[in-house]
Short mmCIF file of C-alpha atoms in Angstrom, two decimals:
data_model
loop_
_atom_site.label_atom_id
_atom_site.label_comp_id
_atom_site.label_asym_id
_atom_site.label_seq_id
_atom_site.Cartn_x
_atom_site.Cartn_y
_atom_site.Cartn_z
CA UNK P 14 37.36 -142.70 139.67
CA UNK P 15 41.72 -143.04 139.91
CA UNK P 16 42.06 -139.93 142.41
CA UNK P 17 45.86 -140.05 141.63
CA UNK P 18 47.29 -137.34 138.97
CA UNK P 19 48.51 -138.99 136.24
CA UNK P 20 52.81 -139.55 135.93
CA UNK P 21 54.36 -137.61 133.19
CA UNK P 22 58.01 -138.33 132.46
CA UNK P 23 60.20 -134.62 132.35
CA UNK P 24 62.90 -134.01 129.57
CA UNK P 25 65.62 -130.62 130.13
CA UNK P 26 67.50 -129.29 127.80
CA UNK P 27 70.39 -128.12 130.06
CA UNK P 28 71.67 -125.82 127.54
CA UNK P 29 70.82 -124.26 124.07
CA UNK P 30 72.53 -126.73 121.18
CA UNK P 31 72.14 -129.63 123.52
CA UNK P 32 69.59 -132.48 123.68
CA UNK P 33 66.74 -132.91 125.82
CA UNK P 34 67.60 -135.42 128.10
CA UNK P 35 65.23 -137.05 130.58
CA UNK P 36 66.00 -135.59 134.15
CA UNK P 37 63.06 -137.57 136.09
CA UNK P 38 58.77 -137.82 136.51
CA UNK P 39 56.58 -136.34 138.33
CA UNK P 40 52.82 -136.34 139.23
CA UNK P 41 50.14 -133.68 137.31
CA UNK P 42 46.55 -133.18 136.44
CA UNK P 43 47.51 -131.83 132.71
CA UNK P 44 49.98 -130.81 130.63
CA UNK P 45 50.34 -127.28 131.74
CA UNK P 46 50.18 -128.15 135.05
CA UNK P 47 52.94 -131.16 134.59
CA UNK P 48 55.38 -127.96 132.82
CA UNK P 49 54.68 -126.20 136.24
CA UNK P 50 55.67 -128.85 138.43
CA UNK P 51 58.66 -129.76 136.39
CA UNK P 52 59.98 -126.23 136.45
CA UNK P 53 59.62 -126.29 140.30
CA UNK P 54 61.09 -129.65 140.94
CA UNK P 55 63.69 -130.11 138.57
CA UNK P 56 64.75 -126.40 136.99
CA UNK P 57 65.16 -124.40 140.77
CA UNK P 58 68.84 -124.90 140.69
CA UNK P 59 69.19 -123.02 137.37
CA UNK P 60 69.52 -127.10 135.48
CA UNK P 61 67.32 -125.61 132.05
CA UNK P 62 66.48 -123.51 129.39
CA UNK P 63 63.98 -125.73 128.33
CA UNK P 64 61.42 -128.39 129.11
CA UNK P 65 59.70 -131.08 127.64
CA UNK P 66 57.12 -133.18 129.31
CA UNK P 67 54.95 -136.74 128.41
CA UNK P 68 52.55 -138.16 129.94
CA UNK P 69 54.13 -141.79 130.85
CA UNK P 70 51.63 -144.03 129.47
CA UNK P 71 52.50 -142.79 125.82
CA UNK P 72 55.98 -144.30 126.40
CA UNK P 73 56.39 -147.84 124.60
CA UNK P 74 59.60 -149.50 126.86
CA UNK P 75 61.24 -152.19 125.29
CA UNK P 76 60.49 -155.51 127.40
CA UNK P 77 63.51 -156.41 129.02
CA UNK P 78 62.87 -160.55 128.80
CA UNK P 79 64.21 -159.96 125.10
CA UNK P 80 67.33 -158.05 126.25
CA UNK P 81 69.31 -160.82 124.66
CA UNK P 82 67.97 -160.94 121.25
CA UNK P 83 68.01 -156.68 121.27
CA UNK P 84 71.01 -156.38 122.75
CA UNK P 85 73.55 -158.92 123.19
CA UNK P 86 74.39 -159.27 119.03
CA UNK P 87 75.81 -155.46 119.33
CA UNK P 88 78.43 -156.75 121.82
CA UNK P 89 80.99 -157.81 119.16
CA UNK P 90 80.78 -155.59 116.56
CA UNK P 91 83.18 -153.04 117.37
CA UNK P 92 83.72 -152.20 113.35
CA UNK P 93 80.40 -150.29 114.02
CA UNK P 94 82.06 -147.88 116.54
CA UNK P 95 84.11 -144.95 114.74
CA UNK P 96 86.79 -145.29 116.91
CA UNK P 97 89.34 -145.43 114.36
CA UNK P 98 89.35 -141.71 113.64
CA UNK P 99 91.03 -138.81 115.39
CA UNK P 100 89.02 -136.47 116.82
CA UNK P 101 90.50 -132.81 116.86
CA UNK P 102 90.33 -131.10 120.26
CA UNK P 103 88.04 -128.47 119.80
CA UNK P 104 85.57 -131.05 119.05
CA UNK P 105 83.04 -131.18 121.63
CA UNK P 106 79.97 -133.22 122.81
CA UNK P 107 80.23 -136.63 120.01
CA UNK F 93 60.87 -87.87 150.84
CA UNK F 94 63.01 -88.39 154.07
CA UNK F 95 64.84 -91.21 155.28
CA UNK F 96 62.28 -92.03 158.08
CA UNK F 97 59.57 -91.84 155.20
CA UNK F 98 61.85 -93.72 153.10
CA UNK F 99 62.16 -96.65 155.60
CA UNK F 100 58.49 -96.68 156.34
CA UNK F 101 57.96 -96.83 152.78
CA UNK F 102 60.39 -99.68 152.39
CA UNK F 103 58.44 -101.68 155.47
CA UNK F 104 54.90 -101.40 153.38
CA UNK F 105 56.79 -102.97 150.81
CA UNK F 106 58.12 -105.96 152.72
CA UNK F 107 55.78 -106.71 155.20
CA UNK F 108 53.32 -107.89 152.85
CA UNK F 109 56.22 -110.24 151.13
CA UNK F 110 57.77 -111.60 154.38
CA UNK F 111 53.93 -112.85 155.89
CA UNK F 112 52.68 -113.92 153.11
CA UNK F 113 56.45 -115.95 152.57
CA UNK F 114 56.23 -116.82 156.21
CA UNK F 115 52.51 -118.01 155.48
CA UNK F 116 53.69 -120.22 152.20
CA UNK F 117 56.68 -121.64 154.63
CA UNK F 118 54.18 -122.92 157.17
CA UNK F 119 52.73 -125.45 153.99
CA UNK F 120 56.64 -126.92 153.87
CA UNK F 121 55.58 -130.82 153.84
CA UNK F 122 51.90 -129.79 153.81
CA UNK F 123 51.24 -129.42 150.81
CA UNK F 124 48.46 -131.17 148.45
CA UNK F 125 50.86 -133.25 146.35
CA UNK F 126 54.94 -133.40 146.63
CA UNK F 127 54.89 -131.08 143.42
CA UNK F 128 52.74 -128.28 144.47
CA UNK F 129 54.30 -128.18 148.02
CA UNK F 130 57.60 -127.87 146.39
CA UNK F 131 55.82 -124.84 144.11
CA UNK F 132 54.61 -123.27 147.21
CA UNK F 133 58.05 -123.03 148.98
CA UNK F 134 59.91 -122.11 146.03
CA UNK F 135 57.45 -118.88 145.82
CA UNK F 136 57.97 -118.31 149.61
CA UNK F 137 61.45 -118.53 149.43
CA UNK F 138 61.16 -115.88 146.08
CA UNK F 139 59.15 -113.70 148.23
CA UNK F 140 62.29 -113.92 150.95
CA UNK F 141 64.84 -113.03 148.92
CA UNK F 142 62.98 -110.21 147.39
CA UNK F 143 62.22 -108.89 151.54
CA UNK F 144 66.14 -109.13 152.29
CA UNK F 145 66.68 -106.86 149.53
CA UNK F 146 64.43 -104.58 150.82
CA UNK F 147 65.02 -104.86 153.92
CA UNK F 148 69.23 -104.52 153.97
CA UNK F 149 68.76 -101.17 152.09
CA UNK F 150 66.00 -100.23 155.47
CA UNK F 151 68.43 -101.43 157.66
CA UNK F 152 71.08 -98.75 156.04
CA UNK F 153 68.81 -96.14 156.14
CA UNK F 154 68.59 -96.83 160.15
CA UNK F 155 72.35 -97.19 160.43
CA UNK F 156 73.36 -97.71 163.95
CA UNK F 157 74.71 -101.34 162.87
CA UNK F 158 71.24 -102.00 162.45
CA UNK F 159 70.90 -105.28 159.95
CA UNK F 160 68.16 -107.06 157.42
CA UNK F 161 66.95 -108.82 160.72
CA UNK F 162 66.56 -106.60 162.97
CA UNK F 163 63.86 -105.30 160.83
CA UNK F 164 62.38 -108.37 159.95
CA UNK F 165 62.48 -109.99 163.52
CA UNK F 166 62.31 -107.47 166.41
CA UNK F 167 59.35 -105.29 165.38
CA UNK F 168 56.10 -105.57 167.61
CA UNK F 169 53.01 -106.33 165.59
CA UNK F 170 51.70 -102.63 165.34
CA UNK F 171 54.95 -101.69 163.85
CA UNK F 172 53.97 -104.22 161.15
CA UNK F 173 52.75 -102.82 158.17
CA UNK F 174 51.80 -105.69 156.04
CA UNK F 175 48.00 -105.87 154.86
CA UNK F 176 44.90 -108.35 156.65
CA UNK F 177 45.13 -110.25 153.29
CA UNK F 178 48.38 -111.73 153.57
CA UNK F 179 48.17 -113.06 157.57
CA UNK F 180 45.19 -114.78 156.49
CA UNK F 181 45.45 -118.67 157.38
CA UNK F 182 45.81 -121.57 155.21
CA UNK F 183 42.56 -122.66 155.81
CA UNK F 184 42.50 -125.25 152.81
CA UNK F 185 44.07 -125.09 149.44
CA UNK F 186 41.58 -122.94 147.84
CA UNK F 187 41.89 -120.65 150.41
CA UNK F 188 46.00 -120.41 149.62
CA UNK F 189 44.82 -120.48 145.97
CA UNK F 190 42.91 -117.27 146.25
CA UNK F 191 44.77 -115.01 148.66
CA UNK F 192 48.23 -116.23 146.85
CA UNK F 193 46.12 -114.88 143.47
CA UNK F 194 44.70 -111.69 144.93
CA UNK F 195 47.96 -111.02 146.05
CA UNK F 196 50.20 -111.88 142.94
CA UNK F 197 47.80 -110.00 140.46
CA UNK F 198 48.79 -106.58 143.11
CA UNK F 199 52.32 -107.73 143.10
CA UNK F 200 53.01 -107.76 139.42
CA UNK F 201 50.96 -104.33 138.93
CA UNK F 202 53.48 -103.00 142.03
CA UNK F 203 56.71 -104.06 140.46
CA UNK F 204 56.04 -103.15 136.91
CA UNK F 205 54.99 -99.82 138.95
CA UNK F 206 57.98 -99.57 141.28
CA UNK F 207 60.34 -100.41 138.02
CA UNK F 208 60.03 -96.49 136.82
CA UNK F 209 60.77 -95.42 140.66
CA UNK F 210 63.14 -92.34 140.92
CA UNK F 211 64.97 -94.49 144.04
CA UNK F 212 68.22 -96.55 142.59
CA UNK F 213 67.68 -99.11 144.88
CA UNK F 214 63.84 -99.91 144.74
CA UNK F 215 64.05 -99.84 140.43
CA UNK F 216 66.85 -102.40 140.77
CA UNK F 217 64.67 -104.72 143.54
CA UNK F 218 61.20 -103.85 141.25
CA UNK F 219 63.22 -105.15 138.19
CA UNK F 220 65.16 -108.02 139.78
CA UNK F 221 61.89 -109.54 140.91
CA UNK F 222 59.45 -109.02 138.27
CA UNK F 223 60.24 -112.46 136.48
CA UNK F 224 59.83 -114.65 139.68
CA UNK F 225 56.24 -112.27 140.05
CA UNK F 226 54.76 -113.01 136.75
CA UNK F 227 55.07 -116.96 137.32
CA UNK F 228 53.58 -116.68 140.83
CA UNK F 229 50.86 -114.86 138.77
CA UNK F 230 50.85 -118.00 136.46
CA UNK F 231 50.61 -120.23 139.00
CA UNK F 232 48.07 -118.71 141.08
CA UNK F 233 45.97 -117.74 138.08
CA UNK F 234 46.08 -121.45 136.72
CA UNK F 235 44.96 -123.08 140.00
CA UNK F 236 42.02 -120.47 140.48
CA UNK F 237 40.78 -121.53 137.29
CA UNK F 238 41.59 -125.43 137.59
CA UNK F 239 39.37 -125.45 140.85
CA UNK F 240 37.04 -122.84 139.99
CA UNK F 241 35.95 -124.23 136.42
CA UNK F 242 36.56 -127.95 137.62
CA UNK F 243 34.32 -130.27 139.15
CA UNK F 244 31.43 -129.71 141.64
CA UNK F 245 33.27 -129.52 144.87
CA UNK F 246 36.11 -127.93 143.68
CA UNK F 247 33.97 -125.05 142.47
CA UNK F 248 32.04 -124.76 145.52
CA UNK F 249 35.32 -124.85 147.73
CA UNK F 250 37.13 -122.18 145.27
CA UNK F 251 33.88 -119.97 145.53
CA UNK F 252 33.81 -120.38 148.72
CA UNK F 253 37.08 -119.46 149.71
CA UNK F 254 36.95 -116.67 147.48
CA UNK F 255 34.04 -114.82 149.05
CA UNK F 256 36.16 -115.23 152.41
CA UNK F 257 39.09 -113.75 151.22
CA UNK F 258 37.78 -110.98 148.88
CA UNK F 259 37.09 -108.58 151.79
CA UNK F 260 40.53 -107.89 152.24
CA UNK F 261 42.09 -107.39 148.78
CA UNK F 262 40.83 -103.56 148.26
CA UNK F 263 43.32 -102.42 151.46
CA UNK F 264 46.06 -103.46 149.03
CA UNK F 265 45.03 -99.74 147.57
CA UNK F 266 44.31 -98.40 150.36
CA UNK F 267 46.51 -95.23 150.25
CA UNK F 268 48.54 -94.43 153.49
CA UNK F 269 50.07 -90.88 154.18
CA UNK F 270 53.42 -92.48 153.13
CA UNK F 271 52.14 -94.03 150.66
CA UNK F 272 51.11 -90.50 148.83
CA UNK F 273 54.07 -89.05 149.49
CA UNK F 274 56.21 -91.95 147.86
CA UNK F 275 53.59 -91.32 144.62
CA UNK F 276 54.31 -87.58 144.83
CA UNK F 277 57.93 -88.05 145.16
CA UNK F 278 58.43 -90.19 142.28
CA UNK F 279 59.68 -93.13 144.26
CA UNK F 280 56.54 -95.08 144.99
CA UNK F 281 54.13 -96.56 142.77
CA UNK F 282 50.37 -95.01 142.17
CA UNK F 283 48.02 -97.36 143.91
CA UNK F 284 44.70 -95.28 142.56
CA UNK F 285 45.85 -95.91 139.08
CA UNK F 286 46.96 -100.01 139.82
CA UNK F 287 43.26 -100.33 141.38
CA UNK F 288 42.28 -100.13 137.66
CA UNK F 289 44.25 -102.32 136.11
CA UNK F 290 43.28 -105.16 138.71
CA UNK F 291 40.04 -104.90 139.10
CA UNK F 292 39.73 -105.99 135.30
CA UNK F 293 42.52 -108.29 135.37
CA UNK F 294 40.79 -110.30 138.83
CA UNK F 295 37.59 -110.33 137.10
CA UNK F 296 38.81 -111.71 133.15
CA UNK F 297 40.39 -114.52 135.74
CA UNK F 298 37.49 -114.82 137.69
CA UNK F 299 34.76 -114.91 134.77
CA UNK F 300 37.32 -117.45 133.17
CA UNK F 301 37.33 -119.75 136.41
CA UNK F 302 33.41 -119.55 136.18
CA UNK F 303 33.57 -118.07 139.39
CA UNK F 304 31.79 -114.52 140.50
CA UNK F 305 32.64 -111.60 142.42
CA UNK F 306 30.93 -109.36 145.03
CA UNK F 307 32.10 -105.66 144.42
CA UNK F 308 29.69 -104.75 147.01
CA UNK F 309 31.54 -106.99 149.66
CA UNK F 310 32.50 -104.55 152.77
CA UNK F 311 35.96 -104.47 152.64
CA UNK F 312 38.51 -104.44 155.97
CA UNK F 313 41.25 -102.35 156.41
CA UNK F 314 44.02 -101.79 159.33
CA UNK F 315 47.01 -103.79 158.57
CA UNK F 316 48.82 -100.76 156.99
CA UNK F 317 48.53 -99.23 160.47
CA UNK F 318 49.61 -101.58 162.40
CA UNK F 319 45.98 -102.87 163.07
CA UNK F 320 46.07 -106.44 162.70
CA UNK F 321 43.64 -109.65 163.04
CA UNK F 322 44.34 -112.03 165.67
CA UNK F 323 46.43 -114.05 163.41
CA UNK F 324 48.90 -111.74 163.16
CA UNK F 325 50.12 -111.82 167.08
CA UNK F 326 50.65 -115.91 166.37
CA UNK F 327 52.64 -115.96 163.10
CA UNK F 328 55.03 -113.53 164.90
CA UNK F 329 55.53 -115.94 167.75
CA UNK F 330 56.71 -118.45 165.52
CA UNK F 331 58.87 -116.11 163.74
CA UNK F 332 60.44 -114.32 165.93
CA UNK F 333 60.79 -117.42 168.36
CA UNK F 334 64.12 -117.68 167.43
CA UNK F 335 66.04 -114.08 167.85
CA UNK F 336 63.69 -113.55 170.67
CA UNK F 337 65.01 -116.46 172.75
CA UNK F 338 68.69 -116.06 171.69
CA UNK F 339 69.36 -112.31 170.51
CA UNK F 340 71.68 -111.60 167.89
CA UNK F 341 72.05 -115.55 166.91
CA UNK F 342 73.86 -116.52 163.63
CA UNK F 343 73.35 -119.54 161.60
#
């Protein structure tokens, strides 16, 4: 029997219109307990207003031997960036 | 109700915060897993801020340039007035599981009370503190029933620790002088009519944790007079270590 708690990776929202972003893991027995922990570890210094959690092992990572073929062919296509518009000030957060 | 009855009243309230706080603190890098020792400080430190709060306004009532920590720190242990439950040691996790339970389950019934009191100050504290009390009451709750309805051992440990502990949750309602006058004056809360609503609420968690309860147990009271078990004399050695040895000192 694995006497370690399973890792679960933690995702805040740091504010409401934002994205969930992933702030960090953590060790937990379930899922409730893993939204405990996270609010203790990672939300104490007000950083939330809401949480997401996953256990780790459900998280398919890209392997990073094919970095090249994923990766290096977006390097010198800046037509695909839309940095030939002009963004008006107000707009925030793109 | 007077100002000495006032400040007495204000000491029941915080005594049983600052132990059990001082209790949780002793678990800093102790506890079970990195996680729940970080949950276990956080509620300590919860439990701290709510005593300041209580105890600044007791320290105006004294006047005198009296402060927060002269009345948390220079007390002897009969003029403590928290309850046995609280001092009790953390004898394993189960045993922090179920006195941190039988005392949040109180706590929540006490500040939902204490939120209707006639006193300015003690609404505002009761109110203020509330949301921190119903996730210690989350917490608790959801450990008691992880180890109670988990596997073999944990059961028997849970049960176990339990029994032990039991005996001194009923002095919780154990109604002082000061206590009835508080009631009668509008600023306290009703313990009689709390007793009630946590008797059912300890055994829904209880039958829920597959766990069972002795109503029968004998119960033991003195804390609220300043009667204490012989804890009590070294958690206030530890404590007070510091303004004892150099009065008056200042981070």
């Amino acid at each position: 029997m694995n006497k370690e708690w399973p890792i679960w990776e933690i995702f805040i929202r740091s504010k409401n219109g934002l994205e969930h972003r992933h702030a960090g893991s953590l060790h937990a027995a379930d899922a409730e307990m893993a939204i405990q922990n996270a609010r203790d570890v990672y939300t104490r210094r007000q950083e939330g207003v809401s949480l997401w959690v996953v256990e780790s092992k459900h998280i398919t990572a890209s392997n990073p031997e094919k970095n090249g073929e994923l990766f290096e062919p977006a390097a010198d296509k800046v037509y695909r960036h839309p940095t030939f518009y002009t963004l008006p000030d107000e707009i925030k957060h793109m | 109700m007077n100002k000495e009855q006032l400040y007495q009243y204000l000491l029941l309230l915080g005594d049983n915060s600052m132990i059990l706080g001082q209790r949780l603190g002793e678990l800093c890098g102790h506890g079970p897993e990195l996680e729940t020792d970080i949950a276990l400080t956080n509620i300590s430190l919860d439990l701290f801020g709510q005593v300041r709060n209580y105890f600044q306004y007791a320290a105006e009532l004294q006047g005198e340039e009296k402060t927060e920590d002269d009345v948390a720190m220079l007390r002897y242990e009969h003029q403590y007035r928290n309850t046995l439950l609280v001092e009790q040691p953390n004898t394993d996790f189960a045993y922090v599981v179920a006195r941190q339970f039988l005392f949040d389950v109180y706590h929540q019934l006490l500040l939902n009370e204490l939120a209707n009191s006639t006193d300015e100050r003690i609404n505002a504290i009761a109110k203020k503190s509330i949301k921190e009390v119903d996730y210690h009451v989350d917490f608790s709750s959801a450990w008691l029933t992880r180890l109670g309805d988990g596997t073999e051992v944990s059961h028997e440990k849970m049960q176990l620790a339990f029994n032990n502990t039991w005996r001194f949750a009923m002095e919780l309602f154990q109604e002082t002088d000061i206590e009835r006058i508080a009631k009668e004056s509008g600023v306290g809360a009703d313990l009689n009519k709390m007793k009630t609503a946590y008797l059912s609420k300890v055994k829904a968690t209880l039958a829920e944790a597959n766990l069972s309860i002795n109503l029968d147990e004998v119960q033991q009271f003195g804390g609220k007079q300043g009667r204490h078990t012989e804890y009590m004399g070294f958690i206030l050695a530890e404590f007070q270590y510091m303004q004892r040895a150099y009065p008056q000192m200042k981070w």
